[in-house]
mmCIF file of C-alpha atoms and ligand atoms in Angstrom:
data_model
loop_
_atom_site.group_PDB
_atom_site.id
_atom_site.type_symbol
_atom_site.label_atom_id
_atom_site.label_comp_id
_atom_site.label_asym_id
_atom_site.label_seq_id
_atom_site.Cartn_x
_atom_site.Cartn_y
_atom_site.Cartn_z
ATOM 1 C CA MET A 117 70.321 -44.248 -36.683
ATOM 2 C CA ILE A 118 71.722 -41.189 -34.832
ATOM 3 C CA TYR A 119 73.813 -38.513 -36.558
ATOM 4 C CA GLU A 120 77.163 -37.821 -35.223
ATOM 5 C CA ALA A 121 76.541 -34.032 -34.809
ATOM 6 C CA ASP A 122 73.614 -35.268 -32.359
ATOM 7 C CA MET A 123 75.421 -37.947 -30.503
ATOM 8 C CA ALA A 124 77.509 -35.767 -27.863
ATOM 9 C CA TYR A 125 74.271 -34.116 -26.955
ATOM 10 C CA PHE A 126 72.498 -37.546 -26.790
ATOM 11 C CA VAL A 127 75.621 -38.644 -24.492
ATOM 12 C CA LEU A 128 75.502 -35.516 -22.293
ATOM 13 C CA ALA A 129 71.419 -36.227 -21.982
ATOM 14 C CA ASN A 130 72.252 -39.700 -21.066
ATOM 15 C CA LYS A 131 74.652 -39.044 -18.158
ATOM 16 C CA ALA A 132 71.880 -36.488 -16.601
ATOM 17 C CA ARG A 133 69.703 -39.382 -16.832
ATOM 18 C CA SER A 134 71.796 -41.423 -14.555
ATOM 19 C CA HIS A 135 71.253 -38.627 -12.333
ATOM 20 C CA ALA A 136 67.780 -38.863 -11.816
ATOM 21 C CA TYR A 137 65.883 -39.249 -8.532
ATOM 22 C CA ALA A 138 63.259 -41.576 -9.675
ATOM 23 C CA PRO A 139 62.652 -43.914 -6.752
ATOM 24 C CA TYR A 140 58.645 -44.202 -7.285
ATOM 25 C CA SER A 141 58.432 -44.696 -10.864
ATOM 26 C CA GLN A 142 62.165 -45.934 -11.657
ATOM 27 C CA PHE A 143 61.736 -44.290 -14.957
ATOM 28 C CA HIS A 144 65.077 -42.064 -15.197
ATOM 29 C CA VAL A 145 64.660 -39.204 -17.772
ATOM 30 C CA GLY A 146 67.772 -37.061 -18.754
ATOM 31 C CA ALA A 147 67.773 -34.013 -21.167
ATOM 32 C CA CYS A 148 70.444 -31.840 -22.414
ATOM 33 C CA ALA A 149 69.462 -28.048 -23.880
ATOM 34 C CA VAL A 150 71.676 -26.557 -26.522
ATOM 35 C CA ASP A 151 71.267 -22.988 -27.520
ATOM 36 C CA ALA A 152 72.579 -21.344 -30.552
ATOM 37 C CA ASP A 153 75.998 -20.988 -29.479
ATOM 38 C CA GLY A 154 76.312 -24.663 -28.553
ATOM 39 C CA GLN A 155 76.152 -23.942 -24.833
ATOM 40 C CA THR A 156 74.516 -26.798 -22.907
ATOM 41 C CA ALA A 157 72.260 -26.969 -19.593
ATOM 42 C CA LEU A 158 71.515 -30.650 -18.411
ATOM 43 C CA GLY A 159 68.314 -31.751 -16.539
ATOM 44 C CA CYS A 160 66.858 -35.041 -15.199
ATOM 45 C CA ASN A 161 63.628 -35.912 -13.341
ATOM 46 C CA VAL A 162 63.371 -35.420 -9.538
ATOM 47 C CA GLU A 163 60.873 -37.150 -7.882
ATOM 48 C CA ASN A 164 59.069 -36.394 -4.560
ATOM 49 C CA ALA A 165 57.063 -38.589 -1.719
ATOM 50 C CA SER A 166 54.444 -35.772 -2.687
ATOM 51 C CA TYR A 167 54.015 -37.012 -6.210
ATOM 52 C CA GLY A 168 52.797 -33.694 -7.439
ATOM 53 C CA ALA A 169 56.118 -32.096 -6.497
ATOM 54 C CA THR A 170 57.851 -33.728 -9.070
ATOM 55 C CA MET A 171 59.784 -32.418 -11.764
ATOM 56 C CA CYS A 172 60.267 -33.777 -15.395
ATOM 57 C CA ALA A 173 63.823 -33.880 -16.748
ATOM 58 C CA GLU A 174 62.938 -31.278 -19.708
ATOM 59 C CA ARG A 175 61.858 -28.624 -17.312
ATOM 60 C CA THR A 176 64.587 -29.219 -14.945
ATOM 61 C CA ALA A 177 66.896 -28.702 -18.364
ATOM 62 C CA ILE A 178 65.070 -25.379 -19.343
ATOM 63 C CA PHE A 179 65.198 -23.938 -15.669
ATOM 64 C CA ALA A 180 68.963 -24.954 -15.343
ATOM 65 C CA ALA A 181 69.358 -23.107 -18.789
ATOM 66 C CA VAL A 182 67.596 -19.893 -17.799
ATOM 67 C CA ALA A 183 69.378 -19.866 -14.289
ATOM 68 C CA ALA A 184 72.697 -20.044 -16.104
ATOM 69 C CA GLY A 185 72.105 -17.526 -18.459
ATOM 70 C CA LEU A 186 70.998 -18.930 -21.808
ATOM 71 C CA LYS A 187 68.543 -17.798 -23.297
ATOM 72 C CA LYS A 188 66.482 -19.221 -26.252
ATOM 73 C CA ILE A 189 67.112 -23.085 -26.282
ATOM 74 C CA THR A 190 67.267 -24.290 -29.940
ATOM 75 C CA HIS A 191 67.570 -27.753 -29.643
ATOM 76 C CA LEU A 192 66.691 -30.015 -26.792
ATOM 77 C CA TYR A 193 67.973 -33.965 -26.460
ATOM 78 C CA LEU A 194 65.884 -36.215 -24.281
ATOM 79 C CA VAL A 195 66.819 -39.616 -23.257
ATOM 80 C CA ALA A 196 64.521 -41.961 -20.962
ATOM 81 C CA ASP A 197 64.481 -45.546 -19.954
ATOM 82 C CA ALA A 198 63.235 -47.270 -22.680
ATOM 83 C CA GLN A 199 64.199 -48.813 -25.904
ATOM 84 C CA THR A 200 62.387 -46.640 -28.132
ATOM 85 C CA PRO A 201 61.983 -42.624 -28.038
ATOM 86 C CA THR A 202 60.249 -41.335 -25.378
ATOM 87 C CA PHE A 203 58.138 -37.987 -25.814
ATOM 88 C CA PRO A 204 58.074 -34.966 -23.523
ATOM 89 C CA CYS A 205 54.932 -35.039 -21.404
ATOM 90 C CA GLY A 206 52.078 -32.391 -22.093
ATOM 91 C CA LEU A 207 53.205 -29.980 -19.158
ATOM 92 C CA CYS A 208 56.701 -29.902 -20.588
ATOM 93 C CA ARG A 209 55.691 -29.165 -23.992
ATOM 94 C CA GLN A 210 54.151 -26.035 -22.970
ATOM 95 C CA VAL A 211 57.134 -24.837 -21.065
ATOM 96 C CA LEU A 212 59.270 -25.473 -24.056
ATOM 97 C CA TYR A 213 57.071 -23.767 -26.475
ATOM 98 C CA GLU A 214 57.345 -20.556 -23.988
ATOM 99 C CA ASN A 215 61.251 -20.710 -24.384
ATOM 100 C CA ASN A 216 61.455 -21.259 -28.168
ATOM 101 C CA PRO A 217 58.214 -21.658 -30.185
ATOM 102 C CA ASP A 218 60.963 -23.008 -33.020
ATOM 103 C CA MET A 219 62.609 -25.573 -30.392
ATOM 104 C CA ILE A 220 63.842 -28.915 -32.118
ATOM 105 C CA ILE A 221 63.450 -31.621 -30.026
ATOM 106 C CA SER A 222 65.068 -34.961 -30.639
ATOM 107 C CA MET A 223 64.537 -37.998 -28.493
ATOM 108 C CA ALA A 224 66.541 -41.091 -28.323
ATOM 109 C CA GLY A 225 66.035 -44.801 -26.910
ATOM 110 C CA CYS A 226 68.576 -45.389 -23.915
ATOM 111 C CA ASP A 227 70.719 -47.598 -25.986
ATOM 112 C CA LEU A 228 71.330 -44.519 -28.304
ATOM 113 C CA ASN A 229 70.547 -46.423 -31.582
ATOM 114 C CA GLU A 230 67.688 -44.929 -32.521
ATOM 115 C CA ALA A 231 66.340 -41.072 -32.570
ATOM 116 C CA VAL A 232 63.387 -39.083 -33.664
ATOM 117 C CA THR A 233 63.469 -35.248 -34.364
ATOM 118 C CA CYS A 234 60.523 -32.856 -34.568
ATOM 119 C CA THR A 235 59.685 -29.121 -33.419
ATOM 120 C CA ILE A 236 57.783 -28.150 -30.398
ATOM 121 C CA LYS A 237 55.085 -26.981 -32.982
ATOM 122 C CA ASP A 238 54.787 -30.694 -34.274
ATOM 123 C CA LEU A 239 54.243 -31.630 -30.553
ATOM 124 C CA LEU A 240 51.954 -28.405 -29.494
ATOM 125 C CA PRO A 241 49.947 -27.699 -32.285
ATOM 126 C CA HIS A 242 47.548 -24.148 -31.643
ATOM 127 C CA ALA A 243 49.672 -23.691 -28.709
ATOM 128 C CA PHE A 244 48.834 -21.153 -26.390
ATOM 129 C CA GLY A 245 51.660 -18.907 -25.565
ATOM 130 C CA PRO A 246 53.448 -15.636 -25.297
ATOM 131 C CA ASP A 247 51.816 -13.902 -28.353
ATOM 132 C CA ASN A 248 48.398 -14.600 -26.968
ATOM 133 C CA LEU A 249 49.168 -12.174 -23.931
ATOM 134 C CA ILE A 250 51.516 -9.549 -25.121
HETATM 135 N N1 THU B 587 59.296 -37.827 -16.996
HETATM 136 C C1 THU B 587 60.216 -36.851 -17.408
HETATM 137 O O1 THU B 587 61.058 -36.519 -16.634
HETATM 138 N N2 THU B 587 59.837 -36.373 -18.665
HETATM 139 C C2 THU B 587 58.647 -36.745 -19.392
HETATM 140 O O2 THU B 587 58.387 -36.213 -20.342
HETATM 141 C C3 THU B 587 57.568 -37.981 -18.818
HETATM 142 C C4 THU B 587 57.739 -38.306 -17.425
HETATM 143 C C5 THU B 587 59.691 -38.483 -15.717
HETATM 144 C C6 THU B 587 58.470 -37.950 -14.316
HETATM 145 C C7 THU B 587 58.426 -38.954 -13.601
HETATM 146 O O3 THU B 587 59.538 -38.812 -12.514
HETATM 147 C C8 THU B 587 58.654 -39.995 -14.390
HETATM 148 O O4 THU B 587 59.195 -39.804 -15.574
HETATM 149 C C9 THU B 587 57.205 -40.976 -14.475
HETATM 150 O O5 THU B 587 56.371 -40.263 -14.978
#
């Protein structure tokens, strides 16, 4: 089940998924980053023939948000090519934590029937972050 308040953001993430460039994995992922004012920035995965140059949807969304002038992302929505929710990879978890250690993350299957919500601290306990350096 997906809450009505979340659905519009999942729809945006799903639209971004349709823009993914994934000729190698055929695994398309879309993300929608939302700030406290409801401003959004979208991301999709962008693969590369030099595989290590690939960028995930979550990081693309965070970088797009920063470039657009959004500061703290309060909620990130994620939709991938799977019936069940797909969770962010480890590298993305680190980038999400840097943006906002209290970020909420919601993941849905691509049919937008089912969602899971958690915090970045659930996904990256004992994180190394800005507080370790400042
Ligand atoms: N991918 C994402 O976009 N986000 C994740 O959290 C997991 C993986 C992408 C990267 C690559 O283009 C494809 O999915 C397969 O790993």
